[in-house]
Coordinates of C-alpha atoms in Angstrom, one line a residue:
X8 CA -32.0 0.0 -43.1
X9 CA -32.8 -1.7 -39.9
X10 CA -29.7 -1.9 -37.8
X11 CA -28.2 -5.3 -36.4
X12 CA -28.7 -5.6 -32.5
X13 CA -26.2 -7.9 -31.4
X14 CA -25.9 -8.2 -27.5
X15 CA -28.5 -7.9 -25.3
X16 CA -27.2 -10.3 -22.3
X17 CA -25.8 -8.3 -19.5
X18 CA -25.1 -9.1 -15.5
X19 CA -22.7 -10.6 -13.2
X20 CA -21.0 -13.6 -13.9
X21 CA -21.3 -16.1 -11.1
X22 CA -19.8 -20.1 -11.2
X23 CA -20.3 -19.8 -14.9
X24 CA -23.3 -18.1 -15.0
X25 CA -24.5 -14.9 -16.7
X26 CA -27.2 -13.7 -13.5
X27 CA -29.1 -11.2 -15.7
X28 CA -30.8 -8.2 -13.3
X29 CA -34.2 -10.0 -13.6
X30 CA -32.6 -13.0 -11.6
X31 CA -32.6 -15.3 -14.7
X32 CA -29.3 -17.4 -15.4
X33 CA -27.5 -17.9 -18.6
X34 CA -24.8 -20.3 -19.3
X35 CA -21.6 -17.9 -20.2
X36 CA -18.1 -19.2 -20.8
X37 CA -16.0 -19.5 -17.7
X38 CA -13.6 -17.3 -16.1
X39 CA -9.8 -18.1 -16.6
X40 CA -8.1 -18.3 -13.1
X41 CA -4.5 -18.6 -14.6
X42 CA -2.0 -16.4 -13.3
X43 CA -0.3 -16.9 -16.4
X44 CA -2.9 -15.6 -18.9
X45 CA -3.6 -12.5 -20.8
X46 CA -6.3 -11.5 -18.9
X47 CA -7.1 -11.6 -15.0
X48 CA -10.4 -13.4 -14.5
X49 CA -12.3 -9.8 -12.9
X50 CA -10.5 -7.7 -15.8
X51 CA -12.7 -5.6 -18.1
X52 CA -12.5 -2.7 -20.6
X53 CA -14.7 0.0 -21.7
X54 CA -15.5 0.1 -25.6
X55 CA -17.3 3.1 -26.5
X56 CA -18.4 4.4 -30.0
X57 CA -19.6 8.1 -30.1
X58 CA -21.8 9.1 -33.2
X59 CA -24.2 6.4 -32.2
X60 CA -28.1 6.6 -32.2
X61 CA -29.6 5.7 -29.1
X62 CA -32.3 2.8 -29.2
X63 CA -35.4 3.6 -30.7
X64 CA -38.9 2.2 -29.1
X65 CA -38.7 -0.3 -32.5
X66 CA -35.5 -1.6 -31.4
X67 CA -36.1 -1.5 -27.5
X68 CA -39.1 -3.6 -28.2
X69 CA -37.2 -6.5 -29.8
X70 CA -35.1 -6.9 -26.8
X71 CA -35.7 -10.1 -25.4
X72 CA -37.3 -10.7 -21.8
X73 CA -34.4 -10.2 -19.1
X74 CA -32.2 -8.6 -21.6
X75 CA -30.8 -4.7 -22.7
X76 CA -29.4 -3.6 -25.8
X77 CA -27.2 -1.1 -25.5
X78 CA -26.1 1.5 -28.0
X79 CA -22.7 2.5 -28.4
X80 CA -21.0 0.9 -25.6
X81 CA -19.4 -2.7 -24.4
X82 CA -17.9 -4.2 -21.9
X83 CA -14.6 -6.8 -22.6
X84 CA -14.8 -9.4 -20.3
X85 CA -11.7 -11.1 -19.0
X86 CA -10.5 -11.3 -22.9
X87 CA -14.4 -12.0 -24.0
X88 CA -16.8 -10.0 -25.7
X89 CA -20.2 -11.1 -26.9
X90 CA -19.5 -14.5 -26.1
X91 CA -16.1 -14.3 -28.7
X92 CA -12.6 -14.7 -27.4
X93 CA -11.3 -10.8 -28.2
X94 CA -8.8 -8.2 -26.5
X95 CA -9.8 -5.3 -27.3
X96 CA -11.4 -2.9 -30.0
X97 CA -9.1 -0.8 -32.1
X98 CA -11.5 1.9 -33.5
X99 CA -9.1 3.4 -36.4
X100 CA -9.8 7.3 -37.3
X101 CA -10.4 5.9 -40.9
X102 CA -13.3 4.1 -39.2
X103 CA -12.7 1.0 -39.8
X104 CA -12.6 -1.3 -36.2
X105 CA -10.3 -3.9 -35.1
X106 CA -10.4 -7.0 -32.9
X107 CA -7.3 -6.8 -31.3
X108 CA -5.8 -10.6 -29.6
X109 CA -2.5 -11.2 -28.5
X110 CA 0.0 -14.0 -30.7
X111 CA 2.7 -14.7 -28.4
X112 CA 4.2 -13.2 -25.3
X113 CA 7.6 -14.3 -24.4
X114 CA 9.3 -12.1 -21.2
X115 CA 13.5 -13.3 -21.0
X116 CA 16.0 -11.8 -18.5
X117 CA 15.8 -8.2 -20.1
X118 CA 13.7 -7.9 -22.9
X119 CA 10.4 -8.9 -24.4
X120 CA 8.9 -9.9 -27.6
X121 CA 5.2 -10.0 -28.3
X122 CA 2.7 -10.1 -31.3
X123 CA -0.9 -8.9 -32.0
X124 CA -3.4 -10.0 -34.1
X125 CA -5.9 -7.5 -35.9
X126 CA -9.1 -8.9 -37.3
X127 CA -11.4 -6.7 -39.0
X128 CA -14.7 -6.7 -36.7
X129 CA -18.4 -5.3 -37.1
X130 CA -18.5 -6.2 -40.6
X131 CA -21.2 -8.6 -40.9
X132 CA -21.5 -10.3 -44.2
X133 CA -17.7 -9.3 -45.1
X134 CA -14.7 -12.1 -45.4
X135 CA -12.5 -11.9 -42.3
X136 CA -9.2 -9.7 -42.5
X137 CA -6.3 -10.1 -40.4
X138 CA -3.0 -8.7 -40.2
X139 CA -0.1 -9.7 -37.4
X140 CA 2.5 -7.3 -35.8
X141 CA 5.5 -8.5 -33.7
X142 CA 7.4 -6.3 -31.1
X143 CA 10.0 -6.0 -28.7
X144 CA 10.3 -4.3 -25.2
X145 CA 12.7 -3.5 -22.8
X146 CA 11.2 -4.6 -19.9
X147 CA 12.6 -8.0 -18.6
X148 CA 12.1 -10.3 -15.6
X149 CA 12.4 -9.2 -11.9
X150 CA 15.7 -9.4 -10.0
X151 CA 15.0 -12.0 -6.5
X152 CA 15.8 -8.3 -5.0
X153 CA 12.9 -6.8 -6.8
X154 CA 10.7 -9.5 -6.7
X155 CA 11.0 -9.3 -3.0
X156 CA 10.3 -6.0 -3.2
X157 CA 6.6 -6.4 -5.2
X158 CA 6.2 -9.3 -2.6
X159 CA 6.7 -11.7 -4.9
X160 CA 9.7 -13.5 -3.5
X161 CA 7.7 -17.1 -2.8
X162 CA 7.8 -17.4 -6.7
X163 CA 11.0 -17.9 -9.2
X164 CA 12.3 -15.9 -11.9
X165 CA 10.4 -17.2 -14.7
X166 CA 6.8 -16.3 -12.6
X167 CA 5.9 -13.6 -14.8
X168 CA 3.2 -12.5 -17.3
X169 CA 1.6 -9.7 -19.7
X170 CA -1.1 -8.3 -19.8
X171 CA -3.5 -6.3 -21.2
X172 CA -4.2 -3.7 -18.5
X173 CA -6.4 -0.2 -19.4
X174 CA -7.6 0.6 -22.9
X175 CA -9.1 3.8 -23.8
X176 CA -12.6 4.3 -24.8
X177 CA -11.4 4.4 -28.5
X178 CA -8.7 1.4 -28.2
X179 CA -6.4 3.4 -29.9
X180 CA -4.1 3.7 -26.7
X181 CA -3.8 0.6 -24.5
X182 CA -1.1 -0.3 -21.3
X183 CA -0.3 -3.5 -20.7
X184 CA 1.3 -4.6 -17.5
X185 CA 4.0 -6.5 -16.8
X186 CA 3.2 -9.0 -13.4
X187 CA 5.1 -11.2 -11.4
X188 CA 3.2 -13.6 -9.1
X189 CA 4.0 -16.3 -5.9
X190 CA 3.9 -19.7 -6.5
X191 CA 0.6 -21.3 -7.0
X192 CA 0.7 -24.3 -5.3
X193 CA 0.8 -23.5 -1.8
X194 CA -3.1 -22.2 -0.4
X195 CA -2.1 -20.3 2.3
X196 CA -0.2 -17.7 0.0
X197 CA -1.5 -15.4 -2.4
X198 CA -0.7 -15.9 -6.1
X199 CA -2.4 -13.1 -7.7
X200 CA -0.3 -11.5 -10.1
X201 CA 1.5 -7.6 -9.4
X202 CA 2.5 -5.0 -11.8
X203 CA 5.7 -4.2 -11.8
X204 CA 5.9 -2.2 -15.3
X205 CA 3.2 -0.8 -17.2
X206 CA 3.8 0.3 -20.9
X207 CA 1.8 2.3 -23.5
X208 CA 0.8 1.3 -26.9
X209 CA -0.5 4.4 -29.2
X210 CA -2.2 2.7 -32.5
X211 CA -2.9 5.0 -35.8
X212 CA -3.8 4.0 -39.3
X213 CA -4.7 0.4 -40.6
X214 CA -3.3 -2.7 -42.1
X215 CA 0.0 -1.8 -43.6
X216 CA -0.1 1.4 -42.6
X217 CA -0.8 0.9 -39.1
X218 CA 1.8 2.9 -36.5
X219 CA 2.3 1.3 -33.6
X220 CA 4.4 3.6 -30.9
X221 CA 5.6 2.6 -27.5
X222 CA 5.9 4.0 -24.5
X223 CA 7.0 2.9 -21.2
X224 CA 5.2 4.7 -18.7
X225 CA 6.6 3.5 -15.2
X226 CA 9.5 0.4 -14.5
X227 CA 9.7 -1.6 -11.2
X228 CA 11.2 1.5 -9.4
X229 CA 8.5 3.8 -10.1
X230 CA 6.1 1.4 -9.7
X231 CA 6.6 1.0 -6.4
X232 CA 9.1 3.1 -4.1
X233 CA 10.2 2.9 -0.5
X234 CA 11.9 5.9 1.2
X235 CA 14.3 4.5 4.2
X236 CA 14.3 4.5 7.5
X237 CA 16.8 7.4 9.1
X238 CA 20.1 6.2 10.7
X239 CA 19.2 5.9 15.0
X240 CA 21.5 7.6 17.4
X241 CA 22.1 6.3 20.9
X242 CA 23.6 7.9 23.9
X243 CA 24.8 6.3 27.6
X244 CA 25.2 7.9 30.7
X245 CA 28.7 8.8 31.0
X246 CA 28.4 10.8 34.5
X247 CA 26.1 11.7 37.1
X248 CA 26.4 12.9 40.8
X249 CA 29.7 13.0 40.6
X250 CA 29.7 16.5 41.3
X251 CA 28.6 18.1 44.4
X252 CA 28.0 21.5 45.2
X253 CA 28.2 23.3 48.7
X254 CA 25.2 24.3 50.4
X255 CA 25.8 25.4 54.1
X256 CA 28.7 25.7 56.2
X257 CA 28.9 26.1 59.8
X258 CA 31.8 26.3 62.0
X259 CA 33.3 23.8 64.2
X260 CA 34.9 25.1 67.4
X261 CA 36.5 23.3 70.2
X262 CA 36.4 23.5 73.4
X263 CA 38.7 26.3 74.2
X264 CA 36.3 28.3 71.6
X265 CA 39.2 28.1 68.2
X266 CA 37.7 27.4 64.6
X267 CA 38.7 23.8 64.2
X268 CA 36.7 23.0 60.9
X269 CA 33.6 23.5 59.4
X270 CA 30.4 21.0 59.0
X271 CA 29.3 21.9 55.2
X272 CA 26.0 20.9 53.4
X273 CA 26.5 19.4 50.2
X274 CA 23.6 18.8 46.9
X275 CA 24.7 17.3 43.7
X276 CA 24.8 18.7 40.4
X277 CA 21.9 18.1 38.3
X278 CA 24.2 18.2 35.3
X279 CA 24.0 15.0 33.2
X280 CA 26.2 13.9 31.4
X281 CA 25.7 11.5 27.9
X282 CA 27.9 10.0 25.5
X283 CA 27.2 8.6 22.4
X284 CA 27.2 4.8 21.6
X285 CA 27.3 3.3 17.7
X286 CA 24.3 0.6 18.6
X287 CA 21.3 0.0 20.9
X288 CA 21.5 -1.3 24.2
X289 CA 19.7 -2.2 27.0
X290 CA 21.1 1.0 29.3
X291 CA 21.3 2.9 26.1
X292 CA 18.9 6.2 25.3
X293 CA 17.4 6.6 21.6
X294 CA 18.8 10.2 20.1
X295 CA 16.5 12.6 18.5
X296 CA 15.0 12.3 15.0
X297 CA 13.2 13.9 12.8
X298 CA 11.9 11.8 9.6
X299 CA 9.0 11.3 6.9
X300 CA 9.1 7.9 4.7
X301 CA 7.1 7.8 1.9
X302 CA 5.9 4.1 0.4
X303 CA 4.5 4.4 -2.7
X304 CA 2.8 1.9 -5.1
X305 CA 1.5 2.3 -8.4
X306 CA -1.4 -0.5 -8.7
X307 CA -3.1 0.2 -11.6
X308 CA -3.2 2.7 -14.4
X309 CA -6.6 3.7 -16.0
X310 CA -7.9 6.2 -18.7
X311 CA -9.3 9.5 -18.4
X312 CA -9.8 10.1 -22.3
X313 CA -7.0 9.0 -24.0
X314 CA -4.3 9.7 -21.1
X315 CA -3.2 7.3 -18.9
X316 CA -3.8 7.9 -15.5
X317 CA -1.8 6.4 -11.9
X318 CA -3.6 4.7 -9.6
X319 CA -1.5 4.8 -6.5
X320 CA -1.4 3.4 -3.2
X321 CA 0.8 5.5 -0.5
X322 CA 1.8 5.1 3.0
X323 CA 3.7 8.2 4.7
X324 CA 5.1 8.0 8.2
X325 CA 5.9 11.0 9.8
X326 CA 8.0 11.0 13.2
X327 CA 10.0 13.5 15.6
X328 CA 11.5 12.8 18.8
X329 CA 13.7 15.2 21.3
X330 CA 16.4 14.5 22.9
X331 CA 16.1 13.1 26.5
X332 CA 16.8 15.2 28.8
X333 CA 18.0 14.1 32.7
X334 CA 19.1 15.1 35.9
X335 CA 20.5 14.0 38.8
X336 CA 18.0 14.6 41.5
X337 CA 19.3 15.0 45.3
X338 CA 17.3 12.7 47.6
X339 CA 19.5 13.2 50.5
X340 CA 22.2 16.1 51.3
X341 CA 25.8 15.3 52.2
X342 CA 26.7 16.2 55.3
X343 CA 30.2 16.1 56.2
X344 CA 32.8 17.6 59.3
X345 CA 35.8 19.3 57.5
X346 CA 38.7 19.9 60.2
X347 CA 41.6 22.1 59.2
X348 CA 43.7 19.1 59.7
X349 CA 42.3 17.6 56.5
X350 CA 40.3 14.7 58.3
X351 CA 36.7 14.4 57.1
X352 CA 34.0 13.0 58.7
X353 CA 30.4 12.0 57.1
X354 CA 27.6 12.8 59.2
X355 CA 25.2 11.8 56.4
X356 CA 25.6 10.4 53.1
X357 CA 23.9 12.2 50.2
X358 CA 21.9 10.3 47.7
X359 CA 20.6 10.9 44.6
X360 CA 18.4 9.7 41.4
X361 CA 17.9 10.1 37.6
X362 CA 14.9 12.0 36.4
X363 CA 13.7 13.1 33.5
X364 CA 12.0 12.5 30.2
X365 CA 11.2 12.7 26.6
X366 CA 8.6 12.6 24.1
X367 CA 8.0 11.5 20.9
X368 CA 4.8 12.0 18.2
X369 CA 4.0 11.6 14.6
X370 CA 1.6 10.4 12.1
X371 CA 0.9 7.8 9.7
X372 CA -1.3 8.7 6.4
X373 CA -2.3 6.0 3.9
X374 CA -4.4 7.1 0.7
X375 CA -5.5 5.9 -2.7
X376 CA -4.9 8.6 -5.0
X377 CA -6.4 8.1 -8.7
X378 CA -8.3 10.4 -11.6
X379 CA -11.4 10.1 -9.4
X380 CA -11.9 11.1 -5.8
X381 CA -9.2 10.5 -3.3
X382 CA -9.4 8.0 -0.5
X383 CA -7.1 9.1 2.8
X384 CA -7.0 7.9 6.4
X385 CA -4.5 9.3 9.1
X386 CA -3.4 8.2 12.6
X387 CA -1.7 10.1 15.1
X388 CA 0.5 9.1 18.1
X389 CA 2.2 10.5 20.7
X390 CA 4.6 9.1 23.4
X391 CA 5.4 10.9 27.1
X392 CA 8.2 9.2 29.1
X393 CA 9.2 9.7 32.7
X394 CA 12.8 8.4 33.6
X395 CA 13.1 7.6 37.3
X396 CA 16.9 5.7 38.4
X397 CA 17.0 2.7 35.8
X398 CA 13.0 2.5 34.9
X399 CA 11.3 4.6 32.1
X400 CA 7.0 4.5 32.0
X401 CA 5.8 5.7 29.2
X402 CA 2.2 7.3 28.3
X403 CA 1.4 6.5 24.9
X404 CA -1.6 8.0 22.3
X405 CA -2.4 6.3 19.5
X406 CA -5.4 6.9 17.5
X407 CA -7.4 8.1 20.2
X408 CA -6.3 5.0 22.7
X409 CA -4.6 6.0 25.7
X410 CA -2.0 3.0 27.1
X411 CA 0.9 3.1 30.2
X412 CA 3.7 0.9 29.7
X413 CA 5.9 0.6 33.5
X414 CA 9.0 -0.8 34.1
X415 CA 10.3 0.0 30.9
X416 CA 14.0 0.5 30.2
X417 CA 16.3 3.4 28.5
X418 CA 15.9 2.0 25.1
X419 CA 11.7 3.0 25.5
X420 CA 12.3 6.9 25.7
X421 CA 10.2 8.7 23.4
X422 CA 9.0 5.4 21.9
X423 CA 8.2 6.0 18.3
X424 CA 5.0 4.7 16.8
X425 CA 5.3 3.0 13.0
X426 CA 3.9 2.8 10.3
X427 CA 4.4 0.7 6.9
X428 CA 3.1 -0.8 3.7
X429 CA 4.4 -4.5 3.6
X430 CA 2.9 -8.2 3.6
X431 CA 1.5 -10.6 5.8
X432 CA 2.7 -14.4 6.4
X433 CA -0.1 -14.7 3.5
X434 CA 1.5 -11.7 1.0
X435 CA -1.5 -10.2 1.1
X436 CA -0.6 -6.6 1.1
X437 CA -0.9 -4.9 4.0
X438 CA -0.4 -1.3 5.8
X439 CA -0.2 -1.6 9.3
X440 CA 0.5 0.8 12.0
X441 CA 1.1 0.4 16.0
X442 CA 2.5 1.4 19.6
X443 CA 2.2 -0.6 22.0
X444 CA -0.8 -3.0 21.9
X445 CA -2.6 -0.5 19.6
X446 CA -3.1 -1.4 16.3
X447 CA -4.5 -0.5 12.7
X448 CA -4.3 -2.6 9.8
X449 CA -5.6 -2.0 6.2
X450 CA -5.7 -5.0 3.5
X451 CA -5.4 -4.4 -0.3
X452 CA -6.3 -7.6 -2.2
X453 CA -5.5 -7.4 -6.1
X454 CA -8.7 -7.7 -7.7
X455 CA -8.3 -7.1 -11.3
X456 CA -7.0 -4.8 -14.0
X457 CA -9.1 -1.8 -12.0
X458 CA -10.0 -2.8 -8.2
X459 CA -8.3 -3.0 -5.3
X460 CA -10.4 -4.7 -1.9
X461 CA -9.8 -2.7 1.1
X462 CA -10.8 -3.8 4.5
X463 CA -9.6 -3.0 7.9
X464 CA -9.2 -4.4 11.5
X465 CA -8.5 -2.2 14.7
X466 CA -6.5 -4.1 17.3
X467 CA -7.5 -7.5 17.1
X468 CA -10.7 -7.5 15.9
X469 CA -11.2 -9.4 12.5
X470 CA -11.1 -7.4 9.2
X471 CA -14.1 -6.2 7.5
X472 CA -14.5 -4.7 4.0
X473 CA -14.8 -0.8 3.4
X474 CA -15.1 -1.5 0.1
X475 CA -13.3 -1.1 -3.5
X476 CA -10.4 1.2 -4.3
X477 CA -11.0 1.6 -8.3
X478 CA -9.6 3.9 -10.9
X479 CA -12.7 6.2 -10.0
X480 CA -12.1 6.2 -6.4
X481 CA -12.9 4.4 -3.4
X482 CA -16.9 2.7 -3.8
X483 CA -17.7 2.1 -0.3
X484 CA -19.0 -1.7 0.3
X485 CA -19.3 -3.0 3.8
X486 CA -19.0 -7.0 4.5
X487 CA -16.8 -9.6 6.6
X488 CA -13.6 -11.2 5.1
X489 CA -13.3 -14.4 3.7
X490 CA -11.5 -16.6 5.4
X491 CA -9.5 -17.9 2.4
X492 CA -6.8 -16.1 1.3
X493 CA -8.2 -16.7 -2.6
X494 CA -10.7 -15.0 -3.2
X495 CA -11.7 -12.8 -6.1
X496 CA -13.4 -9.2 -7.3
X497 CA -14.5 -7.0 -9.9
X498 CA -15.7 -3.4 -11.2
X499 CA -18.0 -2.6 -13.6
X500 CA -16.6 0.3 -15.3
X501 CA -19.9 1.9 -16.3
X502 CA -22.3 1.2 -13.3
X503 CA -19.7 1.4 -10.6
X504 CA -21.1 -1.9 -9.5
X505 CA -18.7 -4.3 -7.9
X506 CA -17.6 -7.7 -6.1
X507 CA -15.3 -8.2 -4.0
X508 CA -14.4 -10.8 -1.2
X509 CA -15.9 -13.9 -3.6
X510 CA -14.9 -17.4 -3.3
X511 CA -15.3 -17.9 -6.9
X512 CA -14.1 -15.3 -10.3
X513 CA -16.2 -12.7 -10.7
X514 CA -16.9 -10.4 -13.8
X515 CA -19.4 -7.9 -15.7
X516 CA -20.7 -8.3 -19.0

């Protein structure tokens, strides 16, 4: 029996086009921009079928000029497969397969309620069967707090959707997400919808015996995590040169040749003394520290078989400064004629200075870690500081660039350099890390369901793309950034082809 080839258009979807890899264009339905809908507009999903033939030269020869047919394999496209409105596919163990569309979502306060529809697919020639199931999950809106935290804030409450997010090969494990976006109307910020909870669905058995198990793989603070910042000590000067110490004493004699006094030599002390102060200030020195804070991320979740999988984006900052250490340094001796009467006389006044130091260094790391190959970049920095009187000049190290800030004061002793994941005035996601006028800046723009753009600026030079952090690791694409903050991507799951940095929605069918 001759099988049924169904699909044989396959390409990039461009402004509503299907761009098949001979160049030829074919009219294809349209890609969804709504933040609120199912399905992100660069969103896609794997279907594979094992057990299947491969093409024979028959079939291969009815494939029409600029098309494929492929055996065993699909691609769901942004909610659409061959040209059909669809979720995903549900292969049962029975073998029977199932189209599987969301009913309703509805996200309140705390919980969540949701339904799926299950039509019978690959039939041909069969009636249509379809069978409804209606759940609940404890996953709710976002706090203003935690909405802040996803940067998120610029949107209210109610700005939240579901989604389907990773589905295994099979279909019979899925995760959706739970996303909270900024408001739409406003250009200049970006809208494109977060995870803040992904949950798994484990599917067994048919119609009315279908099982349906959930599980709730990460909430909003596992998804993303942000170690703190350790408390800062501060110290002031609480004495120095107030102690002197005697160097050289010679005798005073008059003129009958009696010991009248003695004319004595005097340095300072090089002792220092600090005291410790409960805030900054401008004559105030930084204590010592010793920290790491870890930022952590969890973007996306794909599939490696039927376990999920954590795709996450982390940014560690690791710093250590000493103590400062001073001394009071004698410019001048005091020289001074002691006479047994008591009377003192000062030849010459001593003087004196501060002098001293301290140092600071440390590294920033940022990395994509996912089931494929890991993407990691570090920075390092250093800071020397020379204290003279009420001036500090600091040598700083960052990355490689050497910079000398003068005429500094206390509070730039051991200046630390920073590090952070956090957003721009655009919430585009950012990590950024500095001293002084050194700077690095990665940009993560959320693509889809499994791509993350990164690009990168040094200083301030304007960003250009590396390429795509996906669940299969980083796929290294060079190219200038848009200028507008909107703009979209995609990966192709089986080729590793992908789009990012486009001014219109992108996909792979």
């Amino acid at each position: 029996m001759q099988r049924t080839l169904v699909w044989p258009w396959h390409g990039r979807i461009k402004n509503g086009s299907l761009v098949l890899p001979n160049g030829e264009e074919r009219q294809y339905a349209g890609l969804s921009t709504s933040v609120t809908a199912a399905f992100g507009p660069g969103d896609n999903h794997r279907i594979v079928v094992t057990g299947i033939e491969p093409l024979s030269a028959e079939e291969e020869a009815r494939t029409p000029i600029g098309g494929e047919y492929w055996a065993g394999r699909a691609l769901s496209t942004a909610g659409i497969l061959y040209n059909q409105q669809i979720g995903w596919i549900y292969q049962a163990k029975d073998g029977n397969r199932w189209a599987v569309n969301f009913g309703t979502r509805t996200i309140s306060a705390a919980s969540s309620t949701f339904s799926l529809v299950f039509t019978r697919f690959g039939e041909f020639g069969s009636p249509a069967e379809t069978f409804t199931r209606s759940f609940s999950a404890p996953i709710g809106q976002l706090s203003a707090k935690d909405r802040a935290k996803f940067s998120v804030e610029l949107g209210g409450q109610s700005n939240v959707t579901m989604r389907l997010h990773a589905v295994s090969d099979t279909g019979q494990n899925v995760v959706l997400a739970w996303m909270a976006y900024n408001n739409e109307g406003q250009a200049s910020i970006d809208s494109m919808p977060r995870a803040y909870a992904f949950l798994k669905l484990s599917l067994d058995g048919s119609m009315e015996g279908l099982l349906v198990t959930q599980d709730l793989l990460y909430g909003p603070d596992q998804v993303r995590v942000d170690g703190d910042y350790p408390n800062q000590s501060y110290y002031s000067i609480e004495s120095a040169g107030s102690t002197m110490i005697e160097k050289d004493r010679e005798p005073i004699v008059d003129e009958n040749g009696a010991e009248v006094g003695h004319t004595v030599t005097y340095e300072y002390s090089t002792e220092v003394t600090l005291k410790s102060q409960p805030n900054a200030g401008l004559y105030f020195f930084p204590g010592p520290v010793e920290f790491t804070r870890l930022q952590s991320w969890i973007v996306a979740v794909g599939f490696v078989g039927e376990e999920p999988m954590p795709c996450t984006l982390k940014c560690s900052l690791s710093a250590s400064r000493s103590m400062v250490s001073l001394n009071w340094v004698t410019d001048t001796d005091q020289i001074q004629r002691e006479f047994n009467t008591g009377h003192i006389d000062i030849v010459q006044p001593g003087a004196g200075h501060i002098a001293g130091g301290g140092s600071s260094g440390g590294s920033l790391n940022v990395s994509w870690e996912s089931a494929g190959t890991t993407w990691a970049k570090s920075i390092t920095f250093s800071t020397v500081s020379q204290v003279e009187n009420d001036t500090v000049t600091n040598l700083q190290i960052f990355d490689g660039e050497e910079n000398t800030y003068p005429n500094q004061g206390y509070g730039a002793v051991g200046f630390l350099g920073d590090g952070s994941l956090w957003t721009d005035e655009a919430n585009k996601v950012l990590v950024s890390s500095g001293l002084g006028i050194s700077i690095r800046q990665w940009k993560f723009d959320f693509y889809s369901n499994n791509l993350l753009g990164l690009s990168y600026r040094k200083n301030t030079e304007a960003y250009q793309f590396i390429g795509g952090l996906t669940i299969d690791g980083l796929v290294a694409q060079a190219g200038a950034y848009p200028s507008t903050v909107r703009n979209y991507g995609s990966y192709h799951p089986f080729s590793q082809q992908l789009v990012i940095g486009s001014s219109t929605p992108v996909n792979w069918v």
